[in-house]
Amino acid sequence: MRIIFAAAEVAPYAKVGGLADVAGSLPQALAGLGHEVTVYLPAHRIIDAAKFAIPEKAETRSIPYGASTARAGYPAILRDGVRTIFVRSARIGRDKVYGYPDDAKRYALFCRAVLADLVDRPPDVVHAHDWHAALLVPMVDRAKQLRGSGTAFTIHNLAYQGRTSASVLRLAGLPRSRLPVEARDECNPMARAIASADIVSTVSERYAEEILTPEFGEGLEGLLAQRRADLWGITNGIDTKVFDPAHDPQIAASYDADDQTGKDVCKAALQKETGLQVDALAPLFGVIGRLVEQKGVDLLTAVAPKVLAAGGQLVVLGTGDPAYEAKWRGLAGKQKGRLALTLGFDAALAQRIYAGADLFLMPSRFEPCGLGQLISLRYGTIPVVRAVGGLADTVRDLDTDPRRGNGFSFATYDPAAFADAVERATRRFHLGGHQWTQLRARAMREDHSWTSSAMRYVDLYRAASKARRAA
Ligand code: GLC
């Protein structure tokens, strides 16, 4: 099949969150299965054109944009069997991927530019990701030349819908007709993609069920319920070549499920690097991710002092809500040697935390899939998570399921429930011995590669093509 991806961020070129990891690694897995994949992303200014050998000269097109036109260039590269096209336009490319008042317009133009590049050579399927690429779905749906192209839309996070003024529709060349979920003069790109895609999917089976309820549906539960028959849940994979404790150039010593001695070396090296006391017997908890409500930062903030008081150590890497950043800075100032805080993003340090920590904390309020727990399992770092979304699908509590358990989880979103799970995990860690080694080995032997999920996406694309033909 010829498959088109459109996403705002794609690793390793431009990355803000998990969307980039998926848009960067799923295409390779599909190419590995013999499909032809082309990925479109905006040519953000942060992308290192020299490093990735992105050509300066490229074909350009004039793109209809409201009553006027805009110019876009299409430099392309081929890497690991995947063609990637960086849509270059003065109106789209900025230093940051998101965070500008005109984001809705930038991404509407991005969608139009992708559409313009597809009409001459219609693909089998167009797969758009999250709200930034969402308007591409109704655009493809309406394009006469693309009558044979199926559409798939994946929700990575329903909390961001791109809601904006209806005037964007004119720029996008779409009719103004309003969806029932839209307010007057409002355009909700994500809702429009959900309404018009041949198949809608999200990144875990549990989240696909959760978003049909008011608690997780973000106001779109009714619309999603109407699409229930075409709503799929496919759990993300991770790039098991990049994340591999047996061959990771970023970490102090390599190890695997059969020989875990290198993991102790990694722990000591991480403690040293981040200014923690070098102590093999202190349970070391890792936290990597945005310090925002979604990730349960309030629970972390409430439970951290207890963890430290009980002799634990915490290593935290992320950025986020300024109010929480300030709180964490204050705590770190008082807990030297026990709490190491890095406000920022550093992929290499992240890998050393995955390798060096004993346990990994992810008490999310909601979690479409979550990649941190998958990466930590791969490194034999035992996850402690809230049982929601993809976390519920991938982490089994050891006390509930002693034979298959690979971590610890709790259900109710409150500090006491989280603290209880952390205490249970800490007790296991202190028991140590063969049981702990076995638990780690079980975690490390799980298969979270893309192989099986990529095959499910191929089924999804077939279903999208079929639905399109039937229509
Ligand atoms: C978003 C979600 C996260 C998911 C990722 C990739 O960042 O919040 O749960 O893993 O997208 O699909």
Tab-separated table of C-alpha atoms and ligand atoms in Angstrom:
chain	number	residue	atom	x	y	z
A	1	MET	CA	0.000	0.000	0.000
A	2	ARG	CA	0.983	3.633	-0.454
A	3	ILE	CA	0.484	5.302	2.897
A	4	ILE	CA	0.751	9.009	3.729
A	5	PHE	CA	1.472	10.225	7.256
A	6	ALA	CA	0.869	13.824	8.331
A	7	ALA	CA	1.965	15.006	11.785
A	8	ALA	CA	3.213	18.180	13.458
A	9	GLU	CA	6.211	16.490	15.093
A	10	VAL	CA	8.284	13.533	13.958
A	11	ALA	CA	11.342	12.114	15.738
A	12	PRO	CA	14.261	12.518	15.349
A	13	TYR	CA	13.675	15.772	13.412
A	14	ALA	CA	11.371	17.653	15.789
A	15	LYS	CA	10.075	16.320	19.071
A	16	VAL	CA	7.885	17.738	21.808
A	17	GLY	CA	6.177	14.600	23.087
A	18	GLY	CA	5.168	11.016	22.381
A	19	LEU	CA	3.459	11.915	19.107
A	20	ALA	CA	6.912	12.439	17.585
A	21	ASP	CA	8.085	9.001	18.708
A	22	VAL	CA	5.096	7.321	17.094
A	23	ALA	CA	5.202	9.364	13.872
A	24	GLY	CA	8.932	8.631	13.712
A	25	SER	CA	8.926	4.895	14.332
A	26	LEU	CA	5.625	3.460	13.053
A	27	PRO	CA	6.413	4.421	9.413
A	28	GLN	CA	9.678	2.470	9.594
A	29	ALA	CA	7.838	-0.575	10.905
A	30	LEU	CA	5.308	-0.284	8.045
A	31	ALA	CA	8.118	0.072	5.516
A	32	GLY	CA	9.617	-3.068	7.044
A	33	LEU	CA	6.372	-4.870	6.213
A	34	GLY	CA	6.796	-3.860	2.578
A	35	HIS	CA	4.604	-0.755	2.359
A	36	GLU	CA	5.542	2.570	0.820
A	37	VAL	CA	5.307	5.316	3.433
A	38	THR	CA	5.728	9.060	2.998
A	39	VAL	CA	5.701	11.285	6.090
A	40	TYR	CA	4.856	15.003	5.940
A	41	LEU	CA	5.776	17.429	8.693
A	42	PRO	CA	6.305	21.196	8.729
A	43	ALA	CA	9.873	22.395	8.148
A	44	HIS	CA	10.197	23.820	11.682
A	45	ARG	CA	13.197	26.083	12.150
A	46	ILE	CA	14.526	23.908	14.972
A	47	ILE	CA	15.109	21.076	12.514
A	48	ASP	CA	18.807	20.608	11.846
A	49	ALA	CA	18.829	20.665	8.037
A	50	ALA	CA	22.577	20.012	7.807
A	51	LYS	CA	22.524	17.034	10.165
A	52	PHE	CA	19.711	15.321	8.256
A	53	ALA	CA	20.941	16.427	4.813
A	54	ILE	CA	17.673	18.134	3.951
A	55	PRO	CA	18.171	19.757	0.532
A	56	GLU	CA	18.088	23.524	0.262
A	57	LYS	CA	16.546	23.420	-3.212
A	58	ALA	CA	13.211	21.725	-3.675
A	59	GLU	CA	10.107	21.716	-5.793
A	60	THR	CA	7.593	24.409	-4.791
A	61	ARG	CA	3.868	24.872	-5.256
A	62	SER	CA	1.381	27.671	-4.994
A	63	ILE	CA	-1.207	26.727	-2.384
A	64	PRO	CA	-4.715	28.199	-2.346
A	65	TYR	CA	-5.160	29.821	1.058
A	66	GLY	CA	-8.410	31.662	1.649
A	67	ALA	CA	-8.810	34.270	-1.066
A	68	SER	CA	-5.064	34.377	-1.757
A	69	THR	CA	-2.250	31.879	-2.173
A	70	ALA	CA	0.849	30.824	-0.243
A	71	ARG	CA	4.041	29.275	-1.505
A	72	ALA	CA	5.318	25.962	-0.136
A	73	GLY	CA	8.475	23.951	-0.818
A	74	TYR	CA	8.771	20.183	-0.472
A	75	PRO	CA	12.342	19.107	0.318
A	76	ALA	CA	12.450	15.350	0.844
A	77	ILE	CA	14.857	12.827	2.310
A	78	LEU	CA	14.919	9.050	2.411
A	79	ARG	CA	15.918	7.370	5.686
A	80	ASP	CA	15.398	3.788	6.865
A	81	GLY	CA	13.100	3.128	3.921
A	82	VAL	CA	10.774	6.052	4.701
A	83	ARG	CA	10.419	9.200	2.589
A	84	THR	CA	10.030	12.308	4.730
A	85	ILE	CA	8.875	15.614	3.282
A	86	PHE	CA	9.456	18.852	5.186
A	87	VAL	CA	6.757	21.319	4.163
A	88	ARG	CA	8.579	24.615	3.930
A	89	SER	CA	6.629	27.846	4.109
A	90	ALA	CA	7.400	31.218	5.657
A	91	ARG	CA	3.985	31.187	7.304
A	92	ILE	CA	4.426	27.798	8.980
A	93	GLY	CA	8.076	27.405	10.006
A	94	ARG	CA	8.911	28.855	13.432
A	95	ASP	CA	11.330	28.113	16.256
A	96	LYS	CA	8.770	26.164	18.237
A	97	VAL	CA	6.406	23.466	17.010
A	98	TYR	CA	3.450	24.912	18.950
A	99	GLY	CA	2.577	27.863	21.129
A	100	TYR	CA	1.757	30.715	18.744
A	101	PRO	CA	-1.579	32.564	18.629
A	102	ASP	CA	-1.942	31.657	14.947
A	103	ASP	CA	-1.223	27.916	15.344
A	104	ALA	CA	-4.647	27.064	13.910
A	105	LYS	CA	-3.874	28.974	10.716
A	106	ARG	CA	-0.341	27.611	10.420
A	107	TYR	CA	-1.599	24.066	10.604
A	108	ALA	CA	-4.544	24.699	8.273
A	109	LEU	CA	-2.003	25.840	5.688
A	110	PHE	CA	0.170	22.796	6.414
A	111	CYS	CA	-2.835	20.550	5.658
A	112	ARG	CA	-3.560	22.388	2.426
A	113	ALA	CA	0.062	22.074	1.363
A	114	VAL	CA	0.024	18.323	2.008
A	115	LEU	CA	-3.233	17.965	0.103
A	116	ALA	CA	-1.813	19.827	-2.894
A	117	ASP	CA	1.095	17.403	-3.020
A	118	LEU	CA	-1.160	14.321	-2.994
A	119	VAL	CA	-3.617	14.998	-5.776
A	120	ASP	CA	-1.292	14.114	-8.659
A	121	ARG	CA	-0.479	10.700	-7.234
A	122	PRO	CA	-3.348	9.532	-5.010
A	123	PRO	CA	-2.229	7.246	-2.172
A	124	ASP	CA	-4.196	4.300	-0.816
A	125	VAL	CA	-4.492	5.798	2.642
A	126	VAL	CA	-3.938	9.161	4.293
A	127	HIS	CA	-3.188	8.817	7.998
A	128	ALA	CA	-3.458	12.082	9.948
A	129	HIS	CA	-2.365	12.474	13.584
A	130	ASP	CA	-3.859	14.747	16.258
A	131	TRP	CA	-5.538	18.109	15.720
A	132	HIS	CA	-2.706	19.747	13.758
A	133	ALA	CA	-3.193	17.405	10.810
A	134	ALA	CA	-6.909	16.900	11.414
A	135	LEU	CA	-8.297	19.230	8.731
A	136	LEU	CA	-6.481	17.148	6.134
A	137	VAL	CA	-9.137	14.465	6.681
A	138	PRO	CA	-12.170	16.486	5.487
A	139	MET	CA	-9.944	17.984	2.769
A	140	VAL	CA	-9.131	14.527	1.364
A	141	ASP	CA	-12.738	13.529	1.772
A	142	ARG	CA	-13.831	16.394	-0.509
A	143	ALA	CA	-11.053	16.203	-3.106
A	144	LYS	CA	-12.364	14.631	-6.329
A	145	GLN	CA	-8.910	13.364	-7.325
A	146	LEU	CA	-8.601	11.510	-4.000
A	147	ARG	CA	-11.872	9.634	-4.211
A	148	GLY	CA	-9.963	6.363	-3.961
A	149	SER	CA	-7.887	7.320	-0.905
A	150	GLY	CA	-9.071	6.060	2.471
A	151	THR	CA	-8.585	8.213	5.549
A	152	ALA	CA	-7.430	7.262	9.032
A	153	PHE	CA	-7.268	9.658	11.952
A	154	THR	CA	-5.390	8.860	15.159
A	155	ILE	CA	-6.080	10.578	18.461
A	156	HIS	CA	-2.924	10.772	20.555
A	157	ASN	CA	-4.449	13.124	23.060
A	158	LEU	CA	-8.078	14.192	23.072
A	159	ALA	CA	-7.378	17.057	25.471
A	160	TYR	CA	-5.920	19.123	22.619
A	161	GLN	CA	-8.544	19.657	19.916
A	162	GLY	CA	-7.273	22.812	18.220
A	163	ARG	CA	-10.549	24.670	18.766
A	164	THR	CA	-10.451	27.979	16.946
A	165	SER	CA	-12.495	30.528	15.046
A	166	ALA	CA	-14.649	29.300	12.152
A	167	SER	CA	-12.815	31.776	9.908
A	168	VAL	CA	-10.072	29.146	9.595
A	169	LEU	CA	-12.452	27.077	7.480
A	170	ARG	CA	-12.326	29.659	4.722
A	171	LEU	CA	-8.508	29.516	4.729
A	172	ALA	CA	-8.722	25.733	4.665
A	173	GLY	CA	-11.191	25.711	1.770
A	174	LEU	CA	-13.773	23.822	3.815
A	175	PRO	CA	-17.505	24.534	4.096
A	176	ARG	CA	-18.733	26.445	7.129
A	177	SER	CA	-21.462	23.949	8.032
A	178	ARG	CA	-21.293	23.477	11.788
A	179	LEU	CA	-20.946	20.209	13.718
A	180	PRO	CA	-23.311	19.786	16.692
A	181	VAL	CA	-20.293	19.854	19.073
A	182	GLU	CA	-19.065	23.191	17.711
A	183	ALA	CA	-20.171	26.477	19.218
A	184	ARG	CA	-21.257	29.319	16.924
A	185	ASP	CA	-18.325	30.616	14.917
A	186	GLU	CA	-16.127	27.826	16.169
A	187	CYS	CA	-14.062	25.278	14.240
A	188	ASN	CA	-12.959	22.148	16.099
A	189	PRO	CA	-10.397	20.425	13.836
A	190	MET	CA	-10.217	17.265	15.916
A	191	ALA	CA	-13.996	16.869	15.945
A	192	ARG	CA	-14.101	17.378	12.174
A	193	ALA	CA	-11.568	14.619	11.614
A	194	ILE	CA	-13.444	12.288	13.951
A	195	ALA	CA	-16.663	13.001	12.084
A	196	SER	CA	-15.250	12.463	8.600
A	197	ALA	CA	-12.413	9.880	8.793
A	198	ASP	CA	-13.105	6.422	7.392
A	199	ILE	CA	-11.496	4.951	10.510
A	200	VAL	CA	-10.718	6.703	13.792
A	201	SER	CA	-8.173	5.220	16.148
A	202	THR	CA	-6.431	5.920	19.381
A	203	VAL	CA	-3.272	4.605	20.958
A	204	SER	CA	-4.533	1.943	23.382
A	205	GLU	CA	-7.614	-0.226	23.676
A	206	ARG	CA	-8.461	1.063	27.125
A	207	TYR	CA	-8.330	4.714	26.036
A	208	ALA	CA	-10.566	3.848	23.066
A	209	GLU	CA	-13.195	2.787	25.626
A	210	GLU	CA	-12.517	5.570	28.101
A	211	ILE	CA	-13.072	8.354	25.575
A	212	LEU	CA	-16.670	7.223	25.129
A	213	THR	CA	-17.356	8.423	28.699
A	214	PRO	CA	-17.791	12.001	29.971
A	215	GLU	CA	-14.816	11.550	32.329
A	216	PHE	CA	-12.313	11.142	29.474
A	217	GLY	CA	-14.266	12.245	26.394
A	218	GLU	CA	-13.388	15.954	26.657
A	219	GLY	CA	-16.856	16.842	25.352
A	220	LEU	CA	-16.516	14.643	22.256
A	221	GLU	CA	-17.853	11.427	23.832
A	222	GLY	CA	-21.192	11.758	21.991
A	223	LEU	CA	-19.532	12.220	18.606
A	224	LEU	CA	-17.138	9.354	19.316
A	225	ALA	CA	-20.026	7.111	20.325
A	226	GLN	CA	-21.562	7.737	16.897
A	227	ARG	CA	-18.324	6.488	15.339
A	228	ARG	CA	-17.999	3.556	17.691
A	229	ALA	CA	-18.144	0.941	14.919
A	230	ASP	CA	-15.123	2.585	13.251
A	231	LEU	CA	-13.161	3.363	16.414
A	232	TRP	CA	-10.037	1.263	16.928
A	233	GLY	CA	-7.543	1.055	19.786
A	234	ILE	CA	-3.974	0.043	18.872
A	235	THR	CA	-1.279	0.166	21.538
A	236	ASN	CA	1.882	2.005	20.569
A	237	GLY	CA	5.192	0.260	20.245
A	238	ILE	CA	8.623	1.703	20.938
A	239	ASP	CA	11.790	1.728	18.891
A	240	THR	CA	13.494	-1.280	20.445
A	241	LYS	CA	16.737	-0.537	18.592
A	242	VAL	CA	17.118	2.893	20.189
A	243	PHE	CA	15.871	1.709	23.566
A	244	ASP	CA	17.985	-1.352	24.210
A	245	PRO	CA	20.038	-1.760	27.394
A	246	ALA	CA	22.195	-4.343	25.628
A	247	HIS	CA	23.312	-1.851	22.951
A	248	ASP	CA	22.760	1.656	24.274
A	249	PRO	CA	25.788	3.907	23.744
A	250	GLN	CA	24.379	6.487	26.220
A	251	ILE	CA	24.531	4.281	29.313
A	252	ALA	CA	27.444	3.374	31.605
A	253	ALA	CA	27.256	-0.412	31.161
A	254	SER	CA	25.168	-2.730	29.034
A	255	TYR	CA	22.979	-5.474	30.435
A	256	ASP	CA	20.081	-7.742	29.569
A	257	ALA	CA	17.510	-9.988	31.241
A	258	ASP	CA	20.023	-12.817	31.776
A	259	ASP	CA	22.885	-10.715	33.081
A	260	GLN	CA	21.691	-7.657	34.984
A	261	THR	CA	24.971	-6.696	36.662
A	262	GLY	CA	25.397	-3.746	34.290
A	263	LYS	CA	22.223	-2.223	35.704
A	264	ASP	CA	23.913	-1.708	39.101
A	265	VAL	CA	26.746	0.090	37.340
A	266	CYS	CA	24.188	2.291	35.557
A	267	LYS	CA	22.513	3.122	38.875
A	268	ALA	CA	25.747	4.188	40.549
A	269	ALA	CA	26.737	6.223	37.481
A	270	LEU	CA	23.367	7.987	37.432
A	271	GLN	CA	23.571	8.775	41.152
A	272	LYS	CA	27.003	10.259	40.613
A	273	GLU	CA	26.041	12.209	37.491
A	274	THR	CA	22.964	13.801	39.083
A	275	GLY	CA	24.532	14.516	42.482
A	276	LEU	CA	22.653	11.872	44.440
A	277	GLN	CA	24.328	9.845	47.200
A	278	VAL	CA	25.828	6.753	45.621
A	279	ASP	CA	23.872	4.084	47.482
A	280	ALA	CA	22.901	0.740	45.988
A	281	LEU	CA	20.385	0.060	48.764
A	282	ALA	CA	18.311	3.243	48.346
A	283	PRO	CA	15.357	2.693	45.998
A	284	LEU	CA	15.866	5.107	43.108
A	285	PHE	CA	12.660	6.375	41.460
A	286	GLY	CA	12.707	7.950	37.993
A	287	VAL	CA	10.235	10.495	36.637
A	288	ILE	CA	10.467	11.616	33.008
A	289	GLY	CA	7.884	13.743	31.276
A	290	ARG	CA	5.993	16.973	31.263
A	291	LEU	CA	5.237	18.302	34.752
A	292	VAL	CA	1.590	18.953	33.963
A	293	GLU	CA	-1.816	17.931	35.303
A	294	GLN	CA	-2.221	15.097	32.778
A	295	LYS	CA	0.876	13.378	34.116
A	296	GLY	CA	-0.337	13.546	37.720
A	297	VAL	CA	2.174	16.167	38.830
A	298	ASP	CA	-0.030	17.048	41.823
A	299	LEU	CA	0.117	13.448	43.063
A	300	LEU	CA	3.881	13.371	42.551
A	301	THR	CA	4.262	16.622	44.451
A	302	ALA	CA	2.153	15.287	47.328
A	303	VAL	CA	3.915	11.922	47.593
A	304	ALA	CA	7.560	12.936	46.915
A	305	PRO	CA	8.316	14.081	50.514
A	306	LYS	CA	7.132	10.681	51.818
A	307	VAL	CA	9.306	8.798	49.349
A	308	LEU	CA	12.341	10.811	50.402
A	309	ALA	CA	11.549	10.518	54.118
A	310	ALA	CA	11.414	6.732	53.724
A	311	GLY	CA	14.970	6.706	52.371
A	312	GLY	CA	14.125	6.759	48.677
A	313	GLN	CA	15.790	8.852	46.001
A	314	LEU	CA	14.107	10.689	43.132
A	315	VAL	CA	15.501	11.722	39.769
A	316	VAL	CA	13.185	13.982	37.794
A	317	LEU	CA	13.587	15.150	34.190
A	318	GLY	CA	11.020	17.344	32.460
A	319	THR	CA	9.525	20.757	31.973
A	320	GLY	CA	6.044	22.014	32.470
A	321	ASP	CA	3.720	24.113	34.483
A	322	PRO	CA	5.775	27.048	35.922
A	323	ALA	CA	3.968	26.795	39.269
A	324	TYR	CA	4.992	23.158	39.634
A	325	GLU	CA	8.486	23.821	38.338
A	326	ALA	CA	8.887	26.371	41.160
A	327	LYS	CA	7.585	23.923	43.782
A	328	TRP	CA	9.970	21.234	42.601
A	329	ARG	CA	12.891	23.635	42.572
A	330	GLY	CA	12.098	24.502	46.182
A	331	LEU	CA	11.928	20.855	47.185
A	332	ALA	CA	15.164	20.015	45.362
A	333	GLY	CA	16.942	22.853	47.225
A	334	LYS	CA	16.054	21.242	50.541
A	335	GLN	CA	16.744	17.645	49.530
A	336	LYS	CA	20.268	17.706	48.117
A	337	GLY	CA	21.638	14.236	47.560
A	338	ARG	CA	18.160	12.695	47.599
A	339	LEU	CA	16.294	14.563	44.877
A	340	ALA	CA	17.886	15.402	41.528
A	341	LEU	CA	15.886	17.758	39.344
A	342	THR	CA	16.620	18.628	35.717
A	343	LEU	CA	14.164	21.085	34.202
A	344	GLY	CA	14.554	20.607	30.487
A	345	PHE	CA	14.695	17.847	27.969
A	346	ASP	CA	17.753	15.729	27.358
A	347	ALA	CA	17.257	12.472	25.444
A	348	ALA	CA	20.609	11.012	26.511
A	349	LEU	CA	19.995	11.708	30.204
A	350	ALA	CA	16.524	10.208	29.790
A	351	GLN	CA	18.119	6.971	28.600
A	352	ARG	CA	20.488	6.960	31.586
A	353	ILE	CA	17.520	7.440	33.925
A	354	TYR	CA	15.592	4.576	32.297
A	355	ALA	CA	18.683	2.402	32.773
A	356	GLY	CA	19.820	3.597	36.203
A	357	ALA	CA	16.554	3.874	38.141
A	358	ASP	CA	15.023	0.956	40.044
A	359	LEU	CA	11.442	2.110	39.684
A	360	PHE	CA	9.579	4.494	37.379
A	361	LEU	CA	6.638	6.688	38.437
A	362	MET	CA	3.698	7.578	36.179
A	363	PRO	CA	0.593	8.477	38.217
A	364	SER	CA	-1.264	9.983	35.236
A	365	ARG	CA	-4.725	11.498	35.469
A	366	PHE	CA	-5.319	10.145	31.959
A	367	GLU	CA	-2.896	8.468	29.549
A	368	PRO	CA	-3.800	7.626	25.942
A	369	CYS	CA	-0.882	5.198	25.736
A	370	GLY	CA	2.221	6.364	27.533
A	371	LEU	CA	5.678	5.460	26.288
A	372	GLY	CA	7.680	5.976	29.488
A	373	GLN	CA	6.356	2.798	31.091
A	374	LEU	CA	7.181	0.787	27.944
A	375	ILE	CA	10.719	2.119	27.805
A	376	SER	CA	11.254	1.529	31.522
A	377	LEU	CA	10.028	-2.080	31.204
A	378	ARG	CA	12.546	-2.564	28.429
A	379	TYR	CA	15.302	-1.368	30.790
A	380	GLY	CA	14.096	-3.552	33.665
A	381	THR	CA	12.960	-0.494	35.614
A	382	ILE	CA	9.726	-1.398	37.359
A	383	PRO	CA	6.814	0.981	36.654
A	384	VAL	CA	4.433	2.285	39.317
A	385	VAL	CA	1.434	3.682	37.449
A	386	ARG	CA	-2.174	4.686	37.707
A	387	ALA	CA	-4.359	2.097	35.955
A	388	VAL	CA	-5.742	4.297	33.155
A	389	GLY	CA	-5.538	4.192	29.356
A	390	GLY	CA	-2.424	2.566	27.963
A	391	LEU	CA	-0.932	2.261	31.446
A	392	ALA	CA	-3.771	-0.091	32.405
A	393	ASP	CA	-3.232	-2.101	29.218
A	394	THR	CA	0.514	-2.567	29.666
A	395	VAL	CA	1.237	-2.696	33.425
A	396	ARG	CA	-0.040	-5.596	35.557
A	397	ASP	CA	0.121	-5.226	39.335
A	398	LEU	CA	2.448	-7.756	40.924
A	399	ASP	CA	0.376	-8.148	44.096
A	400	THR	CA	-2.802	-8.823	42.122
A	401	ASP	CA	-1.110	-11.071	39.579
A	402	PRO	CA	2.060	-12.549	41.157
A	403	ARG	CA	2.880	-14.756	38.169
A	404	ARG	CA	2.461	-12.228	35.380
A	405	GLY	CA	2.836	-8.928	37.230
A	406	ASN	CA	5.380	-6.492	35.769
A	407	GLY	CA	4.835	-3.451	37.981
A	408	PHE	CA	2.542	-1.794	40.509
A	409	SER	CA	-0.656	0.122	39.896
A	410	PHE	CA	-3.466	1.934	41.672
A	411	ALA	CA	-6.946	2.958	40.571
A	412	THR	CA	-8.254	5.987	42.448
A	413	TYR	CA	-6.679	9.304	41.615
A	414	ASP	CA	-5.583	10.363	45.102
A	415	PRO	CA	-2.297	10.702	46.985
A	416	ALA	CA	-3.094	7.901	49.476
A	417	ALA	CA	-3.696	5.338	46.722
A	418	PHE	CA	-0.520	6.388	44.923
A	419	ALA	CA	1.487	6.322	48.170
A	420	ASP	CA	0.221	2.808	48.853
A	421	ALA	CA	1.430	1.564	45.454
A	422	VAL	CA	4.805	3.244	46.002
A	423	GLU	CA	5.117	1.592	49.427
A	424	ARG	CA	4.301	-1.846	48.022
A	425	ALA	CA	6.917	-1.342	45.316
A	426	THR	CA	9.491	-0.136	47.835
A	427	ARG	CA	8.916	-3.192	50.038
A	428	ARG	CA	9.537	-5.502	47.055
A	429	PHE	CA	12.663	-3.634	46.159
A	430	HIS	CA	14.013	-4.066	49.704
A	431	LEU	CA	13.191	-7.791	49.677
A	432	GLY	CA	15.400	-7.893	46.599
A	433	GLY	CA	17.032	-11.195	45.831
A	434	HIS	CA	15.997	-13.651	43.202
A	435	GLN	CA	12.389	-12.445	43.113
A	436	TRP	CA	13.397	-8.930	42.204
A	437	THR	CA	15.828	-10.146	39.533
A	438	GLN	CA	13.083	-12.331	38.107
A	439	LEU	CA	10.597	-9.474	38.068
A	440	ARG	CA	13.058	-7.341	36.136
A	441	ALA	CA	13.810	-10.163	33.726
A	442	ARG	CA	10.095	-10.648	33.052
A	443	ALA	CA	9.718	-6.921	32.348
A	444	MET	CA	12.711	-6.888	30.025
A	445	ARG	CA	11.567	-9.928	28.064
A	446	GLU	CA	8.202	-8.417	27.117
A	447	ASP	CA	7.817	-7.475	23.474
A	448	HIS	CA	6.879	-3.807	23.041
A	449	SER	CA	8.329	-3.472	19.563
A	450	TRP	CA	6.126	-2.202	16.735
A	451	THR	CA	5.852	-5.586	15.023
A	452	SER	CA	2.368	-6.632	16.080
A	453	SER	CA	0.901	-3.103	16.276
A	454	ALA	CA	2.164	-2.235	12.789
A	455	MET	CA	0.315	-5.277	11.448
A	456	ARG	CA	-2.860	-4.034	13.114
A	457	TYR	CA	-2.393	-0.649	11.423
A	458	VAL	CA	-2.194	-2.456	8.098
A	459	ASP	CA	-5.577	-4.044	8.903
A	460	LEU	CA	-6.862	-0.603	9.830
A	461	TYR	CA	-5.685	0.838	6.500
A	462	ARG	CA	-7.420	-1.991	4.649
A	463	ALA	CA	-10.620	-1.225	6.569
A	464	ALA	CA	-10.267	2.486	5.719
A	465	SER	CA	-9.787	1.713	1.994
A	466	LYS	CA	-12.760	-0.583	2.010
A	467	ALA	CA	-14.969	1.955	3.752
A	468	ARG	CA	-13.912	4.574	1.215
A	469	ARG	CA	-14.713	2.320	-1.721
A	470	ALA	CA	-18.104	1.460	-0.213
A	471	ALA	CA	-18.878	5.167	0.123
B	1	GLC	C1	0.414	11.626	23.591
B	1	GLC	C2	-0.229	10.907	24.781
B	1	GLC	C3	0.582	9.682	25.209
B	1	GLC	C4	0.901	8.821	23.987
B	1	GLC	C5	1.555	9.646	22.894
B	1	GLC	C6	1.851	8.854	21.638
B	1	GLC	O1	1.592	12.259	24.010
B	1	GLC	O2	-0.385	11.791	25.880
B	1	GLC	O3	-0.143	8.920	26.138
B	1	GLC	O4	1.753	7.772	24.356
B	1	GLC	O5	0.720	10.727	22.539
B	1	GLC	O6	0.724	8.252	21.105
